[in-house]
CSV table of N, CA and C in Angstrom, one decimal:
chain,number,residue,atom,x,y,z
V,767,PHE,N,3.0,-0.8,7.8
V,767,PHE,CA,3.8,0.2,7.1
V,767,PHE,C,2.9,1.3,6.6
V,768,VAL,N,2.8,2.4,7.3
V,768,VAL,CA,1.9,3.4,7.1
V,768,VAL,C,2.0,4.1,5.8
V,769,ILE,N,3.2,4.4,5.3
V,769,ILE,CA,3.4,5.1,4.0
V,769,ILE,C,2.8,4.2,2.9
V,770,ALA,N,3.0,2.9,2.9
V,770,ALA,CA,2.4,2.0,1.9
V,770,ALA,C,0.9,2.1,1.9
V,771,GLN,N,0.3,2.1,3.1
V,771,GLN,CA,-1.1,2.2,3.3
V,771,GLN,C,-1.6,3.5,2.7
V,772,ASP,N,-0.9,4.6,2.9
V,772,ASP,CA,-1.4,5.8,2.3
V,772,ASP,C,-1.4,5.8,0.8
V,773,PHE,N,-0.4,5.1,0.2
V,773,PHE,CA,-0.4,5.0,-1.3
V,773,PHE,C,-1.5,4.1,-1.8
V,774,VAL,N,-1.8,3.0,-1.0
V,774,VAL,CA,-2.8,2.0,-1.4
V,774,VAL,C,-4.2,2.7,-1.3
V,775,LYS,N,-4.4,3.5,-0.3
V,775,LYS,CA,-5.7,4.1,-0.1
V,775,LYS,C,-6.1,5.0,-1.3
V,776,LYS,N,-5.1,5.6,-2.0
V,776,LYS,CA,-5.3,6.4,-3.1
V,776,LYS,C,-5.9,5.7,-4.3
V,777,GLN,N,-5.9,4.3,-4.3
V,777,GLN,CA,-6.4,3.5,-5.3
V,777,GLN,C,-7.9,3.4,-5.2
V,778,PHE,N,-8.5,3.8,-4.1
V,778,PHE,CA,-9.9,3.6,-3.9
V,778,PHE,C,-10.7,4.9,-4.0
V,779,LYS,N,-12.0,4.8,-4.4
V,779,LYS,CA,-12.8,6.0,-4.5
V,779,LYS,C,-13.2,6.5,-3.1
V,780,HIS,N,-13.2,5.6,-2.1
V,780,HIS,CA,-13.6,5.9,-0.8
V,780,HIS,C,-12.4,5.5,0.2
V,781,PRO,N,-11.3,6.3,0.1
V,781,PRO,CA,-10.1,5.8,0.8
V,781,PRO,C,-10.3,5.8,2.4
V,782,LYS,N,-11.2,6.6,2.9
V,782,LYS,CA,-11.4,6.6,4.4
V,782,LYS,C,-12.1,5.3,4.8
V,783,GLU,N,-12.7,4.6,3.9
V,783,GLU,CA,-13.4,3.4,4.3
V,783,GLU,C,-12.6,2.1,4.0
V,784,THR,N,-11.3,2.3,3.9
V,784,THR,CA,-10.4,1.1,3.8
V,784,THR,C,-9.9,0.7,5.2
V,785,SER,N,-9.6,-0.6,5.3
V,785,SER,CA,-9.0,-1.2,6.5
V,785,SER,C,-8.0,-2.2,6.1
V,786,PHE,N,-6.9,-2.2,6.9
V,786,PHE,CA,-5.8,-3.0,6.6
V,786,PHE,C,-5.6,-4.1,7.7
V,787,GLU,N,-5.3,-5.3,7.3
V,787,GLU,CA,-5.0,-6.4,8.2
V,787,GLU,C,-3.5,-6.3,8.6
V,788,LYS,N,-3.2,-6.0,9.8
V,788,LYS,CA,-1.9,-5.8,10.3
V,788,LYS,C,-1.0,-7.1,10.3
V,789,LEU,N,-1.7,-8.2,10.5
V,789,LEU,CA,-0.9,-9.4,10.6
V,789,LEU,C,-0.5,-10.0,9.3
V,790,THR,N,-1.1,-9.5,8.2
V,790,THR,CA,-0.7,-10.0,6.9
V,790,THR,C,0.4,-9.2,6.2
V,791,VAL,N,0.8,-8.1,6.8
V,791,VAL,CA,1.8,-7.2,6.1
V,791,VAL,C,3.2,-7.8,6.2
V,792,LYS,N,3.9,-7.9,5.0
V,792,LYS,CA,5.2,-8.3,4.9
V,792,LYS,C,6.0,-7.2,4.1
V,793,HIS,N,7.2,-6.9,4.6
V,793,HIS,CA,8.0,-5.9,3.8
V,793,HIS,C,9.4,-6.5,3.6
V,794,GLU,N,10.0,-6.0,2.6
V,794,GLU,CA,11.4,-6.5,2.2
V,794,GLU,C,12.2,-5.3,1.6
V,795,HIS,N,13.4,-5.2,2.1
V,795,HIS,CA,14.3,-4.2,1.5
V,795,HIS,C,15.0,-4.9,0.4
V,796,ILE,N,14.8,-4.3,-0.8
V,796,ILE,CA,15.3,-5.0,-2.0
V,796,ILE,C,16.6,-4.4,-2.5
V,797,LYS,N,16.9,-3.1,-2.1
V,797,LYS,CA,18.2,-2.5,-2.3
V,797,LYS,C,18.2,-1.2,-1.5
V,798,PRO,N,19.3,-0.5,-1.3
V,798,PRO,CA,19.3,0.7,-0.5
V,798,PRO,C,18.2,1.7,-0.9
V,799,TYR,N,17.4,2.1,0.1
V,799,TYR,CA,16.3,3.1,-0.1
V,799,TYR,C,15.1,2.6,-1.0
V,800,HIS,N,15.1,1.3,-1.2
V,800,HIS,CA,13.9,0.7,-1.9
V,800,HIS,C,13.4,-0.5,-1.1
V,801,CYS,N,12.1,-0.6,-1.1
V,801,CYS,CA,11.4,-1.8,-0.4
V,801,CYS,C,10.1,-2.1,-1.1
V,802,THR,N,9.7,-3.3,-0.8
V,802,THR,CA,8.3,-3.8,-1.3
V,802,THR,C,7.5,-4.1,0.0
V,803,VAL,N,6.2,-3.9,-0.1
V,803,VAL,CA,5.3,-4.2,1.0
V,803,VAL,C,4.2,-5.0,0.4
V,804,LEU,N,3.8,-6.1,1.0
V,804,LEU,CA,2.8,-7.0,0.6
V,804,LEU,C,1.8,-7.1,1.7
V,805,GLY,N,0.5,-6.9,1.4
V,805,GLY,CA,-0.5,-7.0,2.5
V,805,GLY,C,-1.9,-7.2,2.0
V,806,LYS,N,-2.9,-7.1,2.9
V,806,LYS,CA,-4.3,-7.3,2.5
V,806,LYS,C,-5.1,-6.1,3.0
V,807,VAL,N,-6.0,-5.6,2.2
V,807,VAL,CA,-6.8,-4.4,2.5
V,807,VAL,C,-8.2,-4.7,2.1
V,808,THR,N,-9.2,-4.2,2.9
V,808,THR,CA,-10.6,-4.2,2.6
V,808,THR,C,-11.0,-2.8,2.2
V,809,GLY,N,-11.7,-2.7,1.1
V,809,GLY,CA,-12.2,-1.5,0.6
V,809,GLY,C,-13.4,-1.7,-0.3
V,810,LYS,N,-14.1,-0.6,-0.6
V,810,LYS,CA,-15.3,-0.7,-1.5
V,810,LYS,C,-14.8,-0.8,-3.0
V,811,ASN,N,-15.4,-1.7,-3.7
V,811,ASN,CA,-15.1,-1.8,-5.2
V,811,ASN,C,-15.9,-0.8,-5.9
V,812,ALA,N,-15.8,-0.9,-7.2
V,812,ALA,CA,-16.5,0.1,-8.1
V,812,ALA,C,-18.0,0.2,-7.9
V,813,TYR,N,-18.6,-0.9,-7.3
V,813,TYR,CA,-20.0,-1.0,-7.1
V,813,TYR,C,-20.4,-0.7,-5.7
V,814,GLY,N,-19.4,-0.3,-4.9
V,814,GLY,CA,-19.7,0.1,-3.5
V,814,GLY,C,-19.8,-1.1,-2.5
V,815,ILE,N,-19.3,-2.2,-3.0
V,815,ILE,CA,-19.4,-3.5,-2.2
V,815,ILE,C,-18.0,-3.7,-1.5
V,816,LYS,N,-18.0,-3.9,-0.2
V,816,LYS,CA,-16.8,-4.1,0.5
V,816,LYS,C,-16.1,-5.4,0.0
V,817,THR,N,-14.9,-5.3,-0.4
V,817,THR,CA,-14.2,-6.4,-1.0
V,817,THR,C,-12.8,-6.5,-0.4
V,818,GLU,N,-12.2,-7.7,-0.3
V,818,GLU,CA,-10.8,-7.8,0.1
V,818,GLU,C,-9.9,-7.9,-1.1
V,819,TYR,N,-8.7,-7.2,-0.9
V,819,TYR,CA,-7.7,-7.2,-1.9
V,819,TYR,C,-6.4,-7.5,-1.3
V,820,ILE,N,-5.5,-8.0,-2.2
V,820,ILE,CA,-4.1,-8.2,-1.9
V,820,ILE,C,-3.4,-7.1,-2.6
V,821,TYR,N,-2.4,-6.5,-2.0
V,821,TYR,CA,-1.6,-5.5,-2.7
V,821,TYR,C,-0.1,-5.7,-2.5
V,822,LYS,N,0.6,-5.3,-3.5
V,822,LYS,CA,2.1,-5.3,-3.5
V,822,LYS,C,2.5,-4.0,-4.0
V,823,ILE,N,3.3,-3.3,-3.3
V,823,ILE,CA,3.8,-1.9,-3.7
V,823,ILE,C,5.3,-1.8,-3.6
V,824,TRP,N,5.9,-1.2,-4.6
V,824,TRP,CA,7.3,-1.0,-4.6
V,824,TRP,C,7.5,0.5,-4.3
V,825,LEU,N,8.3,0.8,-3.2
V,825,LEU,CA,8.5,2.1,-2.8
V,825,LEU,C,10.0,2.5,-2.8
V,826,HIS,N,10.3,3.8,-3.1
V,826,HIS,CA,11.6,4.3,-3.1
V,826,HIS,C,11.6,5.5,-2.1
V,827,TYR,N,12.5,5.4,-1.1
V,827,TYR,CA,12.7,6.4,-0.1
V,827,TYR,C,13.6,7.5,-0.7
V,828,LEU,N,13.1,8.7,-0.7
V,828,LEU,CA,13.9,9.8,-1.3
V,828,LEU,C,14.8,10.6,-0.3
V,829,GLY,N,14.6,10.4,1.0
V,829,GLY,CA,15.4,11.1,2.0
V,829,GLY,C,14.5,12.0,2.8
V,830,GLY,N,15.0,12.5,3.9
V,830,GLY,CA,14.2,13.4,4.8
V,830,GLY,C,13.5,12.6,5.8
V,831,GLU,N,12.4,13.2,6.4
V,831,GLU,CA,11.6,12.5,7.5
V,831,GLU,C,10.9,11.3,6.9
V,832,TRP,N,11.2,10.2,7.4
V,832,TRP,CA,10.7,8.9,6.8
V,832,TRP,C,9.2,8.8,6.9
V,833,ALA,N,8.6,9.5,7.9
V,833,ALA,CA,7.1,9.4,8.1
V,833,ALA,C,6.3,10.3,7.2
V,834,GLU,N,6.9,11.1,6.3
V,834,GLU,CA,6.2,12.0,5.5
V,834,GLU,C,6.1,11.4,4.1
V,835,ILE,N,4.9,11.3,3.5
V,835,ILE,CA,4.6,10.7,2.2
V,835,ILE,C,5.4,11.4,1.1
V,836,LYS,N,5.6,12.7,1.2
V,836,LYS,CA,6.3,13.4,0.2
V,836,LYS,C,7.8,12.9,0.0
V,837,ASN,N,8.3,12.2,1.0
V,837,ASN,CA,9.7,11.7,0.9
V,837,ASN,C,9.7,10.3,0.3
V,838,TRP,N,8.6,9.8,-0.2
V,838,TRP,CA,8.6,8.5,-0.8
V,838,TRP,C,8.0,8.6,-2.2
V,839,LYS,N,8.5,7.7,-3.1
V,839,LYS,CA,7.9,7.6,-4.4
V,839,LYS,C,7.4,6.2,-4.6
V,840,GLN,N,6.2,6.1,-5.1
V,840,GLN,CA,5.6,4.8,-5.5
V,840,GLN,C,6.1,4.5,-6.8
V,841,GLU,N,6.8,3.4,-6.9
V,841,GLU,CA,7.3,3.0,-8.2
V,841,GLU,C,6.4,2.1,-9.0
V,842,LYS,N,5.6,1.3,-8.2
V,842,LYS,CA,4.7,0.3,-8.9
V,842,LYS,C,3.7,-0.1,-7.8
V,843,ILE,N,2.5,-0.5,-8.2
V,843,ILE,CA,1.5,-1.0,-7.3
V,843,ILE,C,0.7,-2.1,-8.0
V,844,VAL,N,0.4,-3.2,-7.4
V,844,VAL,CA,-0.5,-4.2,-7.9
V,844,VAL,C,-1.6,-4.4,-6.8
V,845,LEU,N,-2.8,-4.3,-7.2
V,845,LEU,CA,-3.9,-4.5,-6.3
V,845,LEU,C,-4.9,-5.5,-7.0
V,846,GLU,N,-5.1,-6.6,-6.4
V,846,GLU,CA,-5.9,-7.7,-6.9
V,846,GLU,C,-7.0,-8.1,-5.9
V,847,GLU,N,-8.2,-8.4,-6.4
V,847,GLU,CA,-9.2,-8.9,-5.5
V,847,GLU,C,-8.8,-10.3,-4.9
V,848,TYR,N,-9.0,-10.4,-3.6
V,848,TYR,CA,-8.7,-11.7,-2.9
V,848,TYR,C,-9.9,-12.6,-3.0
V,849,LYS,N,-9.7,-13.8,-3.5
V,849,LYS,CA,-10.8,-14.7,-3.6
V,849,LYS,C,-10.6,-15.9,-2.8
């Protein structure tokens, strides 16, 4: 889910150096125009060390072209180191 990835990348100091595991992504529609996305991402932590994280993001679709980030609102995000 590309829009979710764009929001997750914003949580990192080096967003271009993040990578997402496609097989771990799960999404769920929780009500009309709202969904959650759960997945795994690898990115550099505050010390510049590549680290794996689990993320869950709640998104609200505002309407318009679905592939444009401006048409989505991030309601909440949780990003935790995967151990």
